[in-house]
Each structure stands twice: as structure tokens, then as C-alpha cells.
Amino acid sequence: TQRIFLIARTMFEDSLKAVAAGDKNLALAVEQRDFEVNKLLCMVRRQYNSLLKGKTEGSPAELGYYVDVAIQLERIGDHAVQIAKVAAASAAPLSPYDNFPVITAQVVGLLNDVEKVVGSLDKSLAHRILDQDEAFRQLIGGPKQAEKSSERLLIENSLDRLRGYAMNI
């Protein structure tokens, strides 16, 4: 799962950079990396199925946990692609939020913390992450405005989905 974490996290970081900079090449690179995440998820699932069929040894519960983590990370990667598509379609750099750098830092921090939890099974860190859920949700949602651009709505939805998938892990 470390490799999937690395790819999914950098996909998300790069998708947010692509939006802020209007970098269509970086957005395209994010979309291309999604294929790698999908392949890694398939590999983890194959290992799990092999274990269930008795072809390999190991703990079904432990590998099942990693399959669940890989699924959530693959979904995170899919939302990085959604944000990258916004960047690729935009004629200019976007700043959908006044506090976009803060949100970007929070997203990266959240993914780093979740990776630490998966690697160490640190329950206290997991609870600290879960305790931050509502504050993160409000940071992403921002002030309730009468109208938001379609780009901001897509980015906001993907960031909220990332939050939810990270909390699922």
C-alpha cells in the first residue's frame, strides 16, 4: 500500500498544483498516473483472492484490511483525476478558494497522517484524524455562497470525497 499511497498523494498534490498554475501538462500527467494506481489495486486484489483460494499463506483479515485501504486510495486517485480535468479544461490558472494553499497543505497532511496510521496502526493518531473531520469539512466547504463556479463545485466535491475516503481508512 505504500506505493499506492505515494502515487495517490502525489496525484492529488499535482492536481491541486495544476489547478493553481493552470498547468495542462501536469494535469495530463495526473490522469496518466491513475492507470498505475488501478494496476496496483488489481495486484492487491489478486493477492487477496490467491490467499482465499489457499494458493498463498497469510492472514485473510490483514490482507482484507489492505484491500480496503487500496480501494479507498484508488478512489482518492480518481478524484485527483477529476481535479486534473478541471485544470486541463481551464484557460487560465484557477484559485477556487482564497485559502487554497492552506487547503492544499491540509490535504497533504491528512494523507500523510492516514499513511502513518496504516503503517503503524496507531489508534491515538487515528482518533486525532477523525476528530479533525468536521473542521476539515468546513475548511473545504468554505463560506456558504449563493453561487459557486462549476469548477469550484467539482473541486470542492473531490476534496470532500478525499476527506471521506481518508476517514474510511
Coordinates of C-alpha atoms in Angstrom, one line a residue:
T1 CA 0.0 0.0 0.0
Q2 CA 3.0 2.3 0.4
R3 CA 3.4 2.7 -3.3
I4 CA -0.4 3.3 -3.8
F5 CA -0.2 6.0 -1.0
L6 CA 2.8 7.6 -2.7
I7 CA 1.1 7.7 -6.1
A8 CA -2.3 8.8 -4.9
R9 CA -0.9 11.5 -2.7
T10 CA 1.3 13.0 -5.4
M11 CA -1.6 12.8 -7.9
F12 CA -3.7 14.9 -5.5
E13 CA -0.8 17.3 -4.8
D14 CA -0.1 17.7 -8.5
S15 CA -3.8 18.1 -9.4
L16 CA -4.1 21.0 -7.0
K17 CA -0.9 22.5 -8.3
A18 CA -2.2 22.1 -11.9
V19 CA -5.4 24.0 -11.0
A20 CA -3.5 26.8 -9.2
A21 CA -0.9 27.1 -12.0
G22 CA -3.1 26.3 -15.0
D23 CA -0.6 23.6 -15.9
K24 CA -2.3 21.4 -18.5
N25 CA 0.8 19.1 -18.8
L26 CA 0.8 18.4 -15.1
A27 CA -2.9 17.7 -15.3
L28 CA -2.3 15.2 -18.1
A29 CA 0.4 13.5 -16.0
V30 CA -2.0 13.1 -13.1
E31 CA -4.5 11.4 -15.4
Q32 CA -1.8 9.1 -16.7
R33 CA -0.8 8.0 -13.2
D34 CA -4.3 6.9 -12.4
F35 CA -3.6 3.8 -14.6
E36 CA -0.7 2.8 -12.2
V37 CA -3.0 3.1 -9.2
N38 CA -5.6 0.9 -10.8
K39 CA -3.0 -1.7 -11.7
L40 CA -1.7 -1.8 -8.1
L41 CA -5.2 -2.2 -6.7
C42 CA -5.7 -5.1 -9.1
M43 CA -2.5 -6.7 -7.8
V44 CA -3.6 -6.4 -4.2
R45 CA -7.0 -7.9 -5.1
R46 CA -5.2 -10.8 -6.9
Q47 CA -3.1 -11.5 -3.9
Y48 CA -6.2 -11.5 -1.6
N49 CA -8.0 -13.9 -3.9
S50 CA -5.0 -16.1 -4.1
L51 CA -4.9 -16.2 -0.3
L52 CA -8.6 -17.0 -0.1
K53 CA -8.1 -19.9 -2.6
G54 CA -5.3 -21.3 -0.4
K55 CA -2.6 -20.7 -3.0
T56 CA -0.6 -18.5 -0.7
E57 CA -0.3 -18.1 3.0
G58 CA -1.1 -15.2 5.2
S59 CA -3.8 -13.6 7.3
P60 CA -7.1 -13.1 5.4
A61 CA -8.1 -10.4 7.9
E62 CA -4.9 -8.5 7.5
L63 CA -4.8 -8.6 3.7
G64 CA -8.5 -7.8 3.6
Y65 CA -7.7 -4.6 5.5
Y66 CA -5.1 -3.7 2.9
V67 CA -7.5 -4.4 0.1
D68 CA -9.9 -1.9 1.7
V69 CA -7.2 0.7 2.1
A70 CA -6.2 0.2 -1.5
I71 CA -9.8 0.7 -2.7
Q72 CA -10.0 3.9 -0.8
L73 CA -6.7 5.1 -2.3
E74 CA -7.8 4.2 -5.8
R75 CA -10.9 6.3 -5.2
I76 CA -8.8 9.2 -4.0
G77 CA -6.8 8.9 -7.2
D78 CA -10.0 9.0 -9.2
H79 CA -10.8 12.4 -7.6
A80 CA -7.4 13.7 -8.2
V81 CA -8.1 13.0 -11.9
Q82 CA -11.4 14.9 -11.6
I83 CA -9.5 17.9 -10.3
A84 CA -6.8 17.5 -13.0
K85 CA -9.6 17.5 -15.7
V86 CA -10.8 20.9 -14.3
A87 CA -7.2 22.2 -14.7
A88 CA -6.9 20.8 -18.2
A89 CA -10.1 22.4 -19.3
S90 CA -9.4 25.8 -17.8
A91 CA -8.0 28.5 -20.0
A92 CA -6.1 30.1 -17.1
P93 CA -5.0 29.3 -13.5
L94 CA -7.8 28.9 -11.1
S95 CA -8.0 30.0 -7.5
P96 CA -11.2 28.4 -6.4
Y97 CA -10.6 29.3 -2.8
D98 CA -9.0 32.3 -1.1
N99 CA -7.2 29.9 1.2
F100 CA -6.2 27.4 -1.5
P101 CA -2.6 26.9 -0.2
V102 CA -4.0 26.2 3.3
I103 CA -6.4 23.6 1.9
T104 CA -3.6 22.0 -0.2
A105 CA -1.4 21.7 2.9
Q106 CA -4.2 20.2 4.9
V107 CA -5.0 17.6 2.2
V108 CA -1.3 16.6 2.0
G109 CA -1.1 16.5 5.8
L110 CA -4.2 14.4 6.1
L111 CA -2.9 11.8 3.6
N112 CA 0.5 11.7 5.3
D113 CA -1.2 11.1 8.7
V114 CA -3.5 8.4 7.3
E115 CA -0.5 6.7 5.8
K116 CA 1.2 6.7 9.2
V117 CA -1.9 5.1 10.7
V118 CA -2.0 2.4 8.2
G119 CA 1.7 1.7 8.6
S120 CA 1.7 1.7 12.4
L121 CA -1.9 1.0 13.4
D122 CA -1.6 4.0 15.8
K123 CA -5.1 4.2 17.3
S124 CA -4.5 7.6 19.0
L125 CA -3.4 9.2 15.7
A126 CA -6.4 7.6 14.0
H127 CA -8.7 9.2 16.6
R128 CA -6.9 12.6 16.2
I129 CA -7.6 12.4 12.4
L130 CA -11.2 11.5 13.0
D131 CA -11.6 14.4 15.5
Q132 CA -10.4 16.8 12.7
D133 CA -13.1 15.6 10.3
E134 CA -15.6 18.4 10.9
A135 CA -13.0 21.2 10.8
F136 CA -11.7 19.8 7.5
R137 CA -15.2 19.6 6.1
Q138 CA -15.8 23.2 6.9
L139 CA -12.4 24.3 5.5
I140 CA -13.3 22.6 2.2
G141 CA -16.9 23.9 2.1
G142 CA -15.8 27.4 2.9
P143 CA -18.4 30.1 3.3
K144 CA -21.8 29.3 2.0
Q145 CA -22.1 31.4 -1.1
A146 CA -25.2 31.9 -3.2
E147 CA -23.3 30.8 -6.3
K148 CA -20.1 28.9 -6.9
S149 CA -18.5 28.2 -10.2
S150 CA -18.8 24.8 -11.7
E151 CA -15.0 24.4 -11.3
R152 CA -15.2 25.2 -7.6
L153 CA -18.1 22.8 -7.1
L154 CA -16.2 20.0 -8.8
I155 CA -13.0 20.7 -6.8
E156 CA -15.0 21.0 -3.6
N157 CA -16.8 17.7 -4.2
S158 CA -13.5 15.9 -4.9
L159 CA -11.8 17.4 -1.8
D160 CA -14.8 16.3 0.3
R161 CA -14.7 12.8 -1.2
L162 CA -10.9 12.6 -0.4
R163 CA -11.8 13.6 3.2
G164 CA -14.4 10.9 3.4
Y165 CA -12.2 8.2 1.9
A166 CA -9.3 9.2 4.2
M167 CA -11.7 8.9 7.2
N168 CA -12.8 5.5 5.9
I169 CA -9.3 4.3 6.0

